[in-house]
Amino acid sequence: MGTLFRRVTVWHSGSKYKKSIWRCNRKYDGKSCCPTPNLEEGELENAFVCAFNQFLQAKEERTARLESLLARLSDTAALEKQLEEAKAEYGKLVSSLRNYMEENTRHIQDQEEYSRRFAEINAMCQEAEGRVKNLQKELLEQHGQREQASRALDTLKQCGGSLEEFSPDIWGAMDETVTVLPDKTLVFRFREGTEIPVPPQLGVPNE
């Protein structure tokens, strides 16, 4: 459970025709084969159209939620303050370690005690550096999420009352994840948090 799907191309035996399907990365993974069914690309696309049209039925509410999400993601002041404080703390510890090393070259010290203290300060430096990197990563992720929310909001505002056919641009802007259930029900999670399940019979492409 929880394994990603990937797109693969399947050739029909004895012919030049091919089709694209989506299947679990663990589908044929030795003894732990995933029982989740494969999806034909048309099924996935048709199911998204169904889900998005349900999503559009509450367009004003979804728009308001995206606007609220965008405002929240745009406020990075607290994270930036934490990052500056973490950088300052890291700088102090690095300076302290450098001074301690220089002091050891000027004065004879008990080397066992020196090694113990050096390891202690060095560990503190590494921990502080880790905090800086984690905060930088968190800030970068928030910037990315803000861009995604902004794109989703712009896309939603441009949409009419319904989606007539699959659009890869709308898919990329609006959809966050798709969960495939064992009975082939697809659960679409949109950028602002709404989840909409689509039963397999609704995802069957029209002939």
PDB file of N, CA and C in Angstrom, residues 13-79:
ATOM      1  N   SER A  13       0.353  -8.006 -28.873  1.00  0.00           N
ATOM      2  CA  SER A  13       1.099  -9.115 -29.468  1.00  0.00           C
ATOM      3  C   SER A  13       0.770  -9.262 -30.950  1.00  0.00           C
ATOM      4  N   GLY A  14       1.829  -9.323 -31.764  1.00  0.00           N
ATOM      5  CA  GLY A  14       1.667  -9.556 -33.192  1.00  0.00           C
ATOM      6  C   GLY A  14       1.140  -8.375 -33.976  1.00  0.00           C
ATOM      7  N   SER A  15       1.148  -7.168 -33.372  1.00  0.00           N
ATOM      8  CA  SER A  15       0.658  -6.005 -34.112  1.00  0.00           C
ATOM      9  C   SER A  15       1.540  -4.798 -33.824  1.00  0.00           C
ATOM     10  N   LYS A  16       1.299  -3.741 -34.591  1.00  0.00           N
ATOM     11  CA  LYS A  16       2.078  -2.504 -34.431  1.00  0.00           C
ATOM     12  C   LYS A  16       1.429  -1.542 -33.439  1.00  0.00           C
ATOM     13  N   TYR A  17       0.266  -1.939 -32.879  1.00  0.00           N
ATOM     14  CA  TYR A  17      -0.473  -1.033 -32.014  1.00  0.00           C
ATOM     15  C   TYR A  17       0.017  -1.105 -30.565  1.00  0.00           C
ATOM     16  N   LYS A  18      -0.052   0.013 -29.906  1.00  0.00           N
ATOM     17  CA  LYS A  18       0.373   0.087 -28.513  1.00  0.00           C
ATOM     18  C   LYS A  18      -0.604   0.948 -27.724  1.00  0.00           C
ATOM     19  N   LYS A  19      -0.549   0.821 -26.411  1.00  0.00           N
ATOM     20  CA  LYS A  19      -1.362   1.662 -25.533  1.00  0.00           C
ATOM     21  C   LYS A  19      -0.579   1.947 -24.268  1.00  0.00           C
ATOM     22  N   SER A  20      -0.986   2.993 -23.576  1.00  0.00           N
ATOM     23  CA  SER A  20      -0.323   3.377 -22.323  1.00  0.00           C
ATOM     24  C   SER A  20      -1.187   2.961 -21.146  1.00  0.00           C
ATOM     25  N   ILE A  21      -0.562   2.392 -20.146  1.00  0.00           N
ATOM     26  CA  ILE A  21      -1.267   2.040 -18.916  1.00  0.00           C
ATOM     27  C   ILE A  21      -0.467   2.558 -17.727  1.00  0.00           C
ATOM     28  N   TRP A  22      -1.139   2.654 -16.588  1.00  0.00           N
ATOM     29  CA  TRP A  22      -0.494   3.032 -15.339  1.00  0.00           C
ATOM     30  C   TRP A  22      -0.560   1.825 -14.409  1.00  0.00           C
ATOM     31  N   ARG A  23       0.570   1.495 -13.792  1.00  0.00           N
ATOM     32  CA  ARG A  23       0.570   0.371 -12.872  1.00  0.00           C
ATOM     33  C   ARG A  23       1.505   0.644 -11.701  1.00  0.00           C
ATOM     34  N   CYS A  24       1.257  -0.066 -10.602  1.00  0.00           N
ATOM     35  CA  CYS A  24       2.049   0.074  -9.382  1.00  0.00           C
ATOM     36  C   CYS A  24       3.499  -0.311  -9.642  1.00  0.00           C
ATOM     37  N   ASN A  25       4.432   0.434  -9.069  1.00  0.00           N
ATOM     38  CA  ASN A  25       5.857   0.125  -9.226  1.00  0.00           C
ATOM     39  C   ASN A  25       6.221  -1.244  -8.669  1.00  0.00           C
ATOM     40  N   ARG A  26       5.371  -1.764  -7.764  1.00  0.00           N
ATOM     41  CA  ARG A  26       5.634  -3.073  -7.165  1.00  0.00           C
ATOM     42  C   ARG A  26       4.769  -4.169  -7.789  1.00  0.00           C
ATOM     43  N   LYS A  27       4.206  -3.881  -8.946  1.00  0.00           N
ATOM     44  CA  LYS A  27       3.275  -4.819  -9.564  1.00  0.00           C
ATOM     45  C   LYS A  27       3.904  -6.195  -9.767  1.00  0.00           C
ATOM     46  N   TYR A  28       5.139  -6.207 -10.230  1.00  0.00           N
ATOM     47  CA  TYR A  28       5.826  -7.481 -10.477  1.00  0.00           C
ATOM     48  C   TYR A  28       7.147  -7.533  -9.704  1.00  0.00           C
ATOM     49  N   ASP A  29       7.044  -7.141  -8.439  1.00  0.00           N
ATOM     50  CA  ASP A  29       8.231  -7.038  -7.588  1.00  0.00           C
ATOM     51  C   ASP A  29       8.417  -8.326  -6.775  1.00  0.00           C
ATOM     52  N   GLY A  30       8.889  -9.371  -7.438  1.00  0.00           N
ATOM     53  CA  GLY A  30       9.201 -10.627  -6.761  1.00  0.00           C
ATOM     54  C   GLY A  30       8.010 -11.220  -6.045  1.00  0.00           C
ATOM     55  N   LYS A  31       8.188 -11.522  -4.757  1.00  0.00           N
ATOM     56  CA  LYS A  31       7.152 -12.199  -3.986  1.00  0.00           C
ATOM     57  C   LYS A  31       6.090 -11.248  -3.438  1.00  0.00           C
ATOM     58  N   SER A  32       6.365  -9.942  -3.474  1.00  0.00           N
ATOM     59  CA  SER A  32       5.435  -8.979  -2.882  1.00  0.00           C
ATOM     60  C   SER A  32       4.675  -8.197  -3.964  1.00  0.00           C
ATOM     61  N   CYS A  33       4.158  -8.908  -4.957  1.00  0.00           N
ATOM     62  CA  CYS A  33       3.447  -8.256  -6.055  1.00  0.00           C
ATOM     63  C   CYS A  33       2.231  -7.485  -5.531  1.00  0.00           C
ATOM     64  N   CYS A  34       2.041  -6.285  -6.052  1.00  0.00           N
ATOM     65  CA  CYS A  34       0.917  -5.449  -5.624  1.00  0.00           C
ATOM     66  C   CYS A  34      -0.369  -5.930  -6.298  1.00  0.00           C
ATOM     67  N   PRO A  35      -1.452  -6.129  -5.521  1.00  0.00           N
ATOM     68  CA  PRO A  35      -2.717  -6.594  -6.101  1.00  0.00           C
ATOM     69  C   PRO A  35      -3.538  -5.479  -6.756  1.00  0.00           C
ATOM     70  N   THR A  36      -3.111  -4.214  -6.603  1.00  0.00           N
ATOM     71  CA  THR A  36      -3.865  -3.106  -7.177  1.00  0.00           C
ATOM     72  C   THR A  36      -3.918  -3.232  -8.695  1.00  0.00           C
ATOM     73  N   PRO A  37      -5.088  -3.084  -9.304  1.00  0.00           N
ATOM     74  CA  PRO A  37      -5.211  -3.281 -10.755  1.00  0.00           C
ATOM     75  C   PRO A  37      -4.511  -2.197 -11.571  1.00  0.00           C
ATOM     76  N   ASN A  38      -4.144  -2.575 -12.804  1.00  0.00           N
ATOM     77  CA  ASN A  38      -3.599  -1.595 -13.745  1.00  0.00           C
ATOM     78  C   ASN A  38      -4.705  -0.656 -14.191  1.00  0.00           C
ATOM     79  N   LEU A  39      -4.300   0.517 -14.686  1.00  0.00           N
ATOM     80  CA  LEU A  39      -5.258   1.490 -15.208  1.00  0.00           C
ATOM     81  C   LEU A  39      -4.881   1.848 -16.630  1.00  0.00           C
ATOM     82  N   GLU A  40      -5.851   1.778 -17.529  1.00  0.00           N
ATOM     83  CA  GLU A  40      -5.608   2.291 -18.860  1.00  0.00           C
ATOM     84  C   GLU A  40      -5.643   3.815 -18.793  1.00  0.00           C
ATOM     85  N   GLU A  41      -4.844   4.445 -19.631  1.00  0.00           N
ATOM     86  CA  GLU A  41      -4.740   5.907 -19.562  1.00  0.00           C
ATOM     87  C   GLU A  41      -6.100   6.575 -19.777  1.00  0.00           C
ATOM     88  N   GLY A  42      -6.903   6.006 -20.667  1.00  0.00           N
ATOM     89  CA  GLY A  42      -8.226   6.571 -20.915  1.00  0.00           C
ATOM     90  C   GLY A  42      -9.113   6.530 -19.688  1.00  0.00           C
ATOM     91  N   GLU A  43      -8.981   5.467 -18.885  1.00  0.00           N
ATOM     92  CA  GLU A  43      -9.762   5.355 -17.655  1.00  0.00           C
ATOM     93  C   GLU A  43      -9.395   6.477 -16.684  1.00  0.00           C
ATOM     94  N   LEU A  44      -8.090   6.704 -16.547  1.00  0.00           N
ATOM     95  CA  LEU A  44      -7.603   7.729 -15.623  1.00  0.00           C
ATOM     96  C   LEU A  44      -8.052   9.114 -16.068  1.00  0.00           C
ATOM     97  N   GLU A  45      -7.921   9.386 -17.354  1.00  0.00           N
ATOM     98  CA  GLU A  45      -8.294  10.695 -17.870  1.00  0.00           C
ATOM     99  C   GLU A  45      -9.795  10.936 -17.739  1.00  0.00           C
ATOM    100  N   ASN A  46     -10.592   9.923 -18.071  1.00  0.00           N
ATOM    101  CA  ASN A  46     -12.036  10.069 -17.986  1.00  0.00           C
ATOM    102  C   ASN A  46     -12.489  10.260 -16.537  1.00  0.00           C
ATOM    103  N   ALA A  47     -11.846   9.526 -15.619  1.00  0.00           N
ATOM    104  CA  ALA A  47     -12.178   9.651 -14.201  1.00  0.00           C
ATOM    105  C   ALA A  47     -11.834  11.047 -13.695  1.00  0.00           C
ATOM    106  N   PHE A  48     -10.721  11.617 -14.183  1.00  0.00           N
ATOM    107  CA  PHE A  48     -10.362  12.968 -13.758  1.00  0.00           C
ATOM    108  C   PHE A  48     -11.408  13.972 -14.213  1.00  0.00           C
ATOM    109  N   VAL A  49     -11.909  13.821 -15.436  1.00  0.00           N
ATOM    110  CA  VAL A  49     -12.949  14.726 -15.932  1.00  0.00           C
ATOM    111  C   VAL A  49     -14.176  14.649 -15.021  1.00  0.00           C
ATOM    112  N   CYS A  50     -14.558  13.427 -14.640  1.00  0.00           N
ATOM    113  CA  CYS A  50     -15.705  13.252 -13.728  1.00  0.00           C
ATOM    114  C   CYS A  50     -15.457  13.931 -12.388  1.00  0.00           C
ATOM    115  N   ALA A  51     -14.264  13.715 -11.825  1.00  0.00           N
ATOM    116  CA  ALA A  51     -13.930  14.293 -10.519  1.00  0.00           C
ATOM    117  C   ALA A  51     -13.878  15.815 -10.590  1.00  0.00           C
ATOM    118  N   PHE A  52     -13.287  16.333 -11.653  1.00  0.00           N
ATOM    119  CA  PHE A  52     -13.137  17.784 -11.752  1.00  0.00           C
ATOM    120  C   PHE A  52     -14.487  18.466 -11.950  1.00  0.00           C
ATOM    121  N   ASN A  53     -15.381  17.826 -12.679  1.00  0.00           N
ATOM    122  CA  ASN A  53     -16.711  18.407 -12.842  1.00  0.00           C
ATOM    123  C   ASN A  53     -17.475  18.433 -11.514  1.00  0.00           C
ATOM    124  N   GLN A  54     -17.265  17.421 -10.674  1.00  0.00           N
ATOM    125  CA  GLN A  54     -17.846  17.463  -9.327  1.00  0.00           C
ATOM    126  C   GLN A  54     -17.206  18.591  -8.507  1.00  0.00           C
ATOM    127  N   PHE A  55     -15.901  18.740  -8.677  1.00  0.00           N
ATOM    128  CA  PHE A  55     -15.151  19.791  -7.985  1.00  0.00           C
ATOM    129  C   PHE A  55     -15.701  21.173  -8.359  1.00  0.00           C
ATOM    130  N   LEU A  56     -16.034  21.354  -9.640  1.00  0.00           N
ATOM    131  CA  LEU A  56     -16.517  22.647 -10.123  1.00  0.00           C
ATOM    132  C   LEU A  56     -17.907  23.002  -9.605  1.00  0.00           C
ATOM    133  N   GLN A  57     -18.647  22.031  -9.103  1.00  0.00           N
ATOM    134  CA  GLN A  57     -19.987  22.305  -8.597  1.00  0.00           C
ATOM    135  C   GLN A  57     -19.957  23.237  -7.384  1.00  0.00           C
ATOM    136  N   ALA A  58     -18.814  23.286  -6.719  1.00  0.00           N
ATOM    137  CA  ALA A  58     -18.655  24.217  -5.582  1.00  0.00           C
ATOM    138  C   ALA A  58     -17.473  25.146  -5.879  1.00  0.00           C
ATOM    139  N   LYS A  59     -17.487  25.723  -7.078  1.00  0.00           N
ATOM    140  CA  LYS A  59     -16.346  26.527  -7.546  1.00  0.00           C
ATOM    141  C   LYS A  59     -16.031  27.698  -6.626  1.00  0.00           C
ATOM    142  N   GLU A  60     -17.047  28.419  -6.171  1.00  0.00           N
ATOM    143  CA  GLU A  60     -16.793  29.581  -5.316  1.00  0.00           C
ATOM    144  C   GLU A  60     -16.127  29.171  -4.006  1.00  0.00           C
ATOM    145  N   GLU A  61     -16.617  28.079  -3.424  1.00  0.00           N
ATOM    146  CA  GLU A  61     -16.033  27.599  -2.169  1.00  0.00           C
ATOM    147  C   GLU A  61     -14.595  27.143  -2.388  1.00  0.00           C
ATOM    148  N   ARG A  62     -14.355  26.401  -3.492  1.00  0.00           N
ATOM    149  CA  ARG A  62     -12.992  25.922  -3.783  1.00  0.00           C
ATOM    150  C   ARG A  62     -12.046  27.090  -4.031  1.00  0.00           C
ATOM    151  N   THR A  63     -12.560  28.104  -4.713  1.00  0.00           N
ATOM    152  CA  THR A  63     -11.743  29.287  -4.994  1.00  0.00           C
ATOM    153  C   THR A  63     -11.347  29.985  -3.699  1.00  0.00           C
ATOM    154  N   ALA A  64     -12.301  30.119  -2.792  1.00  0.00           N
ATOM    155  CA  ALA A  64     -12.030  30.768  -1.505  1.00  0.00           C
ATOM    156  C   ALA A  64     -10.999  29.983  -0.708  1.00  0.00           C
ATOM    157  N   ARG A  65     -11.087  28.670  -0.756  1.00  0.00           N
ATOM    158  CA  ARG A  65     -10.126  27.833  -0.023  1.00  0.00           C
ATOM    159  C   ARG A  65      -8.728  27.964  -0.610  1.00  0.00           C
ATOM    160  N   LEU A  66      -8.654  28.031  -1.931  1.00  0.00           N
ATOM    161  CA  LEU A  66      -7.341  28.220  -2.566  1.00  0.00           C
ATOM    162  C   LEU A  66      -6.761  29.587  -2.247  1.00  0.00           C
ATOM    163  N   GLU A  67      -7.601  30.610  -2.211  1.00  0.00           N
ATOM    164  CA  GLU A  67      -7.131  31.956  -1.864  1.00  0.00           C
ATOM    165  C   GLU A  67      -6.601  31.983  -0.426  1.00  0.00           C
ATOM    166  N   SER A  68      -7.294  31.287   0.479  1.00  0.00           N
ATOM    167  CA  SER A  68      -6.849  31.206   1.870  1.00  0.00           C
ATOM    168  C   SER A  68      -5.522  30.443   1.969  1.00  0.00           C
ATOM    169  N   LEU A  69      -5.426  29.348   1.216  1.00  0.00           N
ATOM    170  CA  LEU A  69      -4.191  28.558   1.212  1.00  0.00           C
ATOM    171  C   LEU A  69      -3.031  29.373   0.666  1.00  0.00           C
ATOM    172  N   LEU A  70      -3.281  30.108  -0.414  1.00  0.00           N
ATOM    173  CA  LEU A  70      -2.226  30.923  -1.020  1.00  0.00           C
ATOM    174  C   LEU A  70      -1.735  32.000  -0.062  1.00  0.00           C
ATOM    175  N   ALA A  71      -2.662  32.632   0.652  1.00  0.00           N
ATOM    176  CA  ALA A  71      -2.282  33.672   1.619  1.00  0.00           C
ATOM    177  C   ALA A  71      -1.420  33.082   2.727  1.00  0.00           C
ATOM    178  N   ARG A  72      -1.796  31.898   3.191  1.00  0.00           N
ATOM    179  CA  ARG A  72      -1.041  31.246   4.269  1.00  0.00           C
ATOM    180  C   ARG A  72       0.368  30.853   3.796  1.00  0.00           C
ATOM    181  N   LEU A  73       0.448  30.332   2.586  1.00  0.00           N
ATOM    182  CA  LEU A  73       1.753  29.896   2.062  1.00  0.00           C
ATOM    183  C   LEU A  73       2.648  31.083   1.703  1.00  0.00           C
ATOM    184  N   SER A  74       2.039  32.222   1.429  1.00  0.00           N
ATOM    185  CA  SER A  74       2.822  33.409   1.072  1.00  0.00           C
ATOM    186  C   SER A  74       3.471  34.059   2.290  1.00  0.00           C
ATOM    187  N   ASP A  75       2.991  33.742   3.475  1.00  0.00           N
ATOM    188  CA  ASP A  75       3.535  34.325   4.709  1.00  0.00           C
ATOM    189  C   ASP A  75       4.686  33.457   5.207  1.00  0.00           C
ATOM    190  N   THR A  76       5.900  33.846   4.874  1.00  0.00           N
ATOM    191  CA  THR A  76       7.093  33.081   5.270  1.00  0.00           C
ATOM    192  C   THR A  76       7.911  33.803   6.342  1.00  0.00           C
ATOM    193  N   ALA A  77       7.342  34.850   6.935  1.00  0.00           N
ATOM    194  CA  ALA A  77       8.090  35.677   7.894  1.00  0.00           C
ATOM    195  C   ALA A  77       8.599  34.860   9.084  1.00  0.00           C
ATOM    196  N   ALA A  78       7.745  34.008   9.639  1.00  0.00           N
ATOM    197  CA  ALA A  78       8.140  33.224  10.814  1.00  0.00           C
ATOM    198  C   ALA A  78       9.272  32.254  10.470  1.00  0.00           C
ATOM    199  N   LEU A  79       9.170  31.593   9.321  1.00  0.00           N
ATOM    200  CA  LEU A  79      10.213  30.652   8.899  1.00  0.00           C
ATOM    201  C   LEU A  79      11.527  31.377   8.638  1.00  0.00           C
TER     202      LEU A  79
END
